[in-house]
């Protein structure tokens, strides 16, 4: 297999970025259609870890999302403004904050579950099971760079 070394649209980074961009465009259209236009795809970095475990400390949330604490703080502020999360002082450490889902975000969870399941079905209709397993494995490895 020939490795493309020149900067062009066949570059792996470009393809990954464009695939992610398209994924997010489709997500956003579906979120809007479901009545959640305030939920941007980038908010998944906050919402998905909180769907797994609500009330995380800011540092734990940033770690699980693989984002810097500064970036996570900015995202949390945006989600607070949209009424999706709230930030409360941690009861055991007054310097730390716990981030919790609001009722609006809890109502959004089944929508997110359905939209993501629909997205998975779209992908599965276009790639084989073996390709999907390879893709998932490869993306996990790329995330470790």
PDB file of C-alpha atoms in Angstrom:
ATOM      1  CA  UNK A   1       0.000   0.000   0.000  1.00  0.00           C
ATOM      2  CA  UNK A   2       1.372   3.395  -0.982  1.00  0.00           C
ATOM      3  CA  UNK A   3       1.509   5.998   1.795  1.00  0.00           C
ATOM      4  CA  UNK A   4       0.386   9.438   0.687  1.00  0.00           C
ATOM      5  CA  UNK A   5       2.953  11.945   1.951  1.00  0.00           C
ATOM      6  CA  UNK A   6       1.685  15.068   0.256  1.00  0.00           C
ATOM      7  CA  UNK A   7      -0.885  17.397   1.743  1.00  0.00           C
ATOM      8  CA  UNK A   8      -4.069  16.730  -0.198  1.00  0.00           C
ATOM      9  CA  UNK A   9      -7.599  15.418   0.260  1.00  0.00           C
ATOM     10  CA  UNK A  10      -6.403  11.792   0.347  1.00  0.00           C
ATOM     11  CA  UNK A  11      -4.418  12.526   3.512  1.00  0.00           C
ATOM     12  CA  UNK A  12      -5.567  10.353   6.418  1.00  0.00           C
ATOM     13  CA  UNK A  13      -5.982  13.338   8.745  1.00  0.00           C
ATOM     14  CA  UNK A  14      -8.145  15.130   6.202  1.00  0.00           C
ATOM     15  CA  UNK A  15     -10.321  12.042   5.732  1.00  0.00           C
ATOM     16  CA  UNK A  16     -10.724  11.552   9.493  1.00  0.00           C
ATOM     17  CA  UNK A  17     -11.615  15.217   9.954  1.00  0.00           C
ATOM     18  CA  UNK A  18     -14.149  15.210   7.109  1.00  0.00           C
ATOM     19  CA  UNK A  19     -15.753  11.964   8.308  1.00  0.00           C
ATOM     20  CA  UNK A  20     -16.076  13.458  11.797  1.00  0.00           C
ATOM     21  CA  UNK A  21     -17.459  16.678  10.363  1.00  0.00           C
ATOM     22  CA  UNK A  22     -20.102  14.816   8.364  1.00  0.00           C
ATOM     23  CA  UNK A  23     -21.004  12.659  11.366  1.00  0.00           C
ATOM     24  CA  UNK A  24     -21.533  15.808  13.434  1.00  0.00           C
ATOM     25  CA  UNK A  25     -23.606  17.489  10.722  1.00  0.00           C
ATOM     26  CA  UNK A  26     -25.990  14.524  10.597  1.00  0.00           C
ATOM     27  CA  UNK A  27     -26.150  14.346  14.408  1.00  0.00           C
ATOM     28  CA  UNK A  28     -27.048  18.022  14.652  1.00  0.00           C
ATOM     29  CA  UNK A  29     -29.808  17.765  12.046  1.00  0.00           C
ATOM     30  CA  UNK A  30     -31.332  14.872  13.983  1.00  0.00           C
ATOM     31  CA  UNK A  31     -31.004  16.660  17.344  1.00  0.00           C
ATOM     32  CA  UNK A  32     -32.809  19.678  15.879  1.00  0.00           C
ATOM     33  CA  UNK A  33     -35.539  17.486  14.405  1.00  0.00           C
ATOM     34  CA  UNK A  34     -36.057  15.945  17.853  1.00  0.00           C
ATOM     35  CA  UNK A  35     -36.474  19.372  19.461  1.00  0.00           C
ATOM     36  CA  UNK A  36     -32.962  19.873  20.871  1.00  0.00           C
ATOM     37  CA  UNK A  37     -31.337  22.535  18.667  1.00  0.00           C
ATOM     38  CA  UNK A  38     -29.200  23.728  21.598  1.00  0.00           C
ATOM     39  CA  UNK A  39     -27.317  20.427  21.728  1.00  0.00           C
ATOM     40  CA  UNK A  40     -24.204  20.681  19.598  1.00  0.00           C
ATOM     41  CA  UNK A  41     -22.349  17.466  18.702  1.00  0.00           C
ATOM     42  CA  UNK A  42     -19.287  18.742  20.577  1.00  0.00           C
ATOM     43  CA  UNK A  43     -21.384  18.670  23.756  1.00  0.00           C
ATOM     44  CA  UNK A  44     -21.083  14.888  23.624  1.00  0.00           C
ATOM     45  CA  UNK A  45     -17.680  15.283  25.271  1.00  0.00           C
ATOM     46  CA  UNK A  46     -19.544  16.443  28.377  1.00  0.00           C
ATOM     47  CA  UNK A  47     -22.857  14.632  28.074  1.00  0.00           C
ATOM     48  CA  UNK A  48     -21.680  11.103  27.265  1.00  0.00           C
ATOM     49  CA  UNK A  49     -19.428  10.771  30.343  1.00  0.00           C
ATOM     50  CA  UNK A  50     -22.213  12.269  32.484  1.00  0.00           C
ATOM     51  CA  UNK A  51     -24.730   9.819  31.009  1.00  0.00           C
ATOM     52  CA  UNK A  52     -22.381   7.081  32.245  1.00  0.00           C
ATOM     53  CA  UNK A  53     -21.866   8.680  35.671  1.00  0.00           C
ATOM     54  CA  UNK A  54     -23.597  11.885  36.689  1.00  0.00           C
ATOM     55  CA  UNK A  55     -21.998  14.295  39.144  1.00  0.00           C
ATOM     56  CA  UNK A  56     -18.396  13.963  37.993  1.00  0.00           C
ATOM     57  CA  UNK A  57     -15.693  16.350  39.152  1.00  0.00           C
ATOM     58  CA  UNK A  58     -14.461  18.680  36.438  1.00  0.00           C
ATOM     59  CA  UNK A  59     -11.044  16.968  36.372  1.00  0.00           C
ATOM     60  CA  UNK A  60     -12.590  13.503  36.038  1.00  0.00           C
ATOM     61  CA  UNK A  61     -14.912  14.722  33.308  1.00  0.00           C
ATOM     62  CA  UNK A  62     -11.987  16.227  31.371  1.00  0.00           C
ATOM     63  CA  UNK A  63      -9.999  13.004  31.717  1.00  0.00           C
ATOM     64  CA  UNK A  64     -12.851  10.800  30.507  1.00  0.00           C
ATOM     65  CA  UNK A  65     -13.492  13.109  27.558  1.00  0.00           C
ATOM     66  CA  UNK A  66      -9.756  13.249  26.738  1.00  0.00           C
ATOM     67  CA  UNK A  67      -9.796  17.045  26.860  1.00  0.00           C
ATOM     68  CA  UNK A  68      -7.753  19.578  28.803  1.00  0.00           C
ATOM     69  CA  UNK A  69      -9.317  20.951  31.958  1.00  0.00           C
ATOM     70  CA  UNK A  70      -9.400  24.404  30.339  1.00  0.00           C
ATOM     71  CA  UNK A  71     -11.274  23.113  27.284  1.00  0.00           C
ATOM     72  CA  UNK A  72     -13.681  21.186  29.502  1.00  0.00           C
ATOM     73  CA  UNK A  73     -14.331  24.305  31.593  1.00  0.00           C
ATOM     74  CA  UNK A  74     -15.257  26.209  28.440  1.00  0.00           C
ATOM     75  CA  UNK A  75     -17.563  23.409  27.253  1.00  0.00           C
ATOM     76  CA  UNK A  76     -19.242  23.123  30.662  1.00  0.00           C
ATOM     77  CA  UNK A  77     -19.929  26.868  30.655  1.00  0.00           C
ATOM     78  CA  UNK A  78     -21.603  26.520  27.250  1.00  0.00           C
ATOM     79  CA  UNK A  79     -23.748  23.619  28.456  1.00  0.00           C
ATOM     80  CA  UNK A  80     -24.656  25.564  31.606  1.00  0.00           C
ATOM     81  CA  UNK A  81     -25.784  28.476  29.451  1.00  0.00           C
ATOM     82  CA  UNK A  82     -27.967  26.080  27.430  1.00  0.00           C
ATOM     83  CA  UNK A  83     -29.503  24.646  30.613  1.00  0.00           C
ATOM     84  CA  UNK A  84     -28.044  21.161  30.136  1.00  0.00           C
ATOM     85  CA  UNK A  85     -25.705  20.926  33.136  1.00  0.00           C
ATOM     86  CA  UNK A  86     -25.171  22.619  36.456  1.00  0.00           C
ATOM     87  CA  UNK A  87     -21.955  23.134  38.353  1.00  0.00           C
ATOM     88  CA  UNK A  88     -21.973  22.752  42.132  1.00  0.00           C
ATOM     89  CA  UNK A  89     -19.192  22.889  44.686  1.00  0.00           C
ATOM     90  CA  UNK A  90     -17.993  19.425  45.615  1.00  0.00           C
ATOM     91  CA  UNK A  91     -19.158  18.631  49.170  1.00  0.00           C
ATOM     92  CA  UNK A  92     -15.788  17.107  50.135  1.00  0.00           C
ATOM     93  CA  UNK A  93     -13.558  19.653  48.393  1.00  0.00           C
ATOM     94  CA  UNK A  94     -14.729  23.252  48.244  1.00  0.00           C
ATOM     95  CA  UNK A  95     -12.200  24.047  45.502  1.00  0.00           C
ATOM     96  CA  UNK A  96     -13.596  21.422  43.133  1.00  0.00           C
ATOM     97  CA  UNK A  97     -16.840  21.387  41.166  1.00  0.00           C
ATOM     98  CA  UNK A  98     -19.213  18.546  40.413  1.00  0.00           C
ATOM     99  CA  UNK A  99     -20.965  18.687  37.072  1.00  0.00           C
ATOM    100  CA  UNK A 100     -24.507  17.316  36.971  1.00  0.00           C
ATOM    101  CA  UNK A 101     -27.127  16.851  34.298  1.00  0.00           C
ATOM    102  CA  UNK A 102     -30.242  18.996  34.396  1.00  0.00           C
ATOM    103  CA  UNK A 103     -33.702  17.571  33.807  1.00  0.00           C
ATOM    104  CA  UNK A 104     -33.501  18.840  30.202  1.00  0.00           C
ATOM    105  CA  UNK A 105     -30.303  16.856  29.623  1.00  0.00           C
ATOM    106  CA  UNK A 106     -31.850  13.756  31.220  1.00  0.00           C
ATOM    107  CA  UNK A 107     -34.804  14.054  28.830  1.00  0.00           C
ATOM    108  CA  UNK A 108     -32.314  14.369  25.969  1.00  0.00           C
ATOM    109  CA  UNK A 109     -30.590  11.068  26.779  1.00  0.00           C
ATOM    110  CA  UNK A 110     -33.138   8.785  25.056  1.00  0.00           C
ATOM    111  CA  UNK A 111     -33.004  11.094  22.042  1.00  0.00           C
ATOM    112  CA  UNK A 112     -29.210  10.747  21.966  1.00  0.00           C
ATOM    113  CA  UNK A 113     -29.522   6.969  22.348  1.00  0.00           C
ATOM    114  CA  UNK A 114     -31.942   6.788  19.401  1.00  0.00           C
ATOM    115  CA  UNK A 115     -29.970   9.159  17.176  1.00  0.00           C
ATOM    116  CA  UNK A 116     -26.705   7.313  17.827  1.00  0.00           C
ATOM    117  CA  UNK A 117     -28.421   3.979  17.134  1.00  0.00           C
ATOM    118  CA  UNK A 118     -29.726   5.416  13.843  1.00  0.00           C
ATOM    119  CA  UNK A 119     -26.211   6.617  12.981  1.00  0.00           C
ATOM    120  CA  UNK A 120     -24.816   3.163  13.720  1.00  0.00           C
ATOM    121  CA  UNK A 121     -27.440   1.646  11.398  1.00  0.00           C
ATOM    122  CA  UNK A 122     -26.453   4.083   8.641  1.00  0.00           C
ATOM    123  CA  UNK A 123     -22.808   3.073   8.962  1.00  0.00           C
ATOM    124  CA  UNK A 124     -23.623  -0.644   9.145  1.00  0.00           C
ATOM    125  CA  UNK A 125     -25.635  -0.334   5.923  1.00  0.00           C
ATOM    126  CA  UNK A 126     -22.512   0.919   4.134  1.00  0.00           C
ATOM    127  CA  UNK A 127     -19.727  -1.236   5.578  1.00  0.00           C
ATOM    128  CA  UNK A 128     -19.333  -4.907   6.378  1.00  0.00           C
ATOM    129  CA  UNK A 129     -19.127  -6.196   9.928  1.00  0.00           C
ATOM    130  CA  UNK A 130     -15.449  -6.952   9.394  1.00  0.00           C
ATOM    131  CA  UNK A 131     -14.784  -3.429   8.088  1.00  0.00           C
ATOM    132  CA  UNK A 132     -16.637  -1.984  11.066  1.00  0.00           C
ATOM    133  CA  UNK A 133     -14.580  -4.025  13.538  1.00  0.00           C
ATOM    134  CA  UNK A 134     -11.388  -2.941  11.780  1.00  0.00           C
ATOM    135  CA  UNK A 135     -12.534   0.679  11.765  1.00  0.00           C
ATOM    136  CA  UNK A 136     -13.354   0.643  15.488  1.00  0.00           C
ATOM    137  CA  UNK A 137     -10.034  -0.994  16.333  1.00  0.00           C
ATOM    138  CA  UNK A 138      -8.122   1.408  14.111  1.00  0.00           C
ATOM    139  CA  UNK A 139      -9.832   4.491  15.525  1.00  0.00           C
ATOM    140  CA  UNK A 140      -9.020   3.355  19.066  1.00  0.00           C
ATOM    141  CA  UNK A 141      -5.366   3.037  18.070  1.00  0.00           C
ATOM    142  CA  UNK A 142      -5.370   6.465  16.415  1.00  0.00           C
ATOM    143  CA  UNK A 143      -6.839   7.939  19.609  1.00  0.00           C
ATOM    144  CA  UNK A 144      -3.767   6.656  21.460  1.00  0.00           C
ATOM    145  CA  UNK A 145      -1.306   8.665  19.323  1.00  0.00           C
TER     146      UNK A 145
END
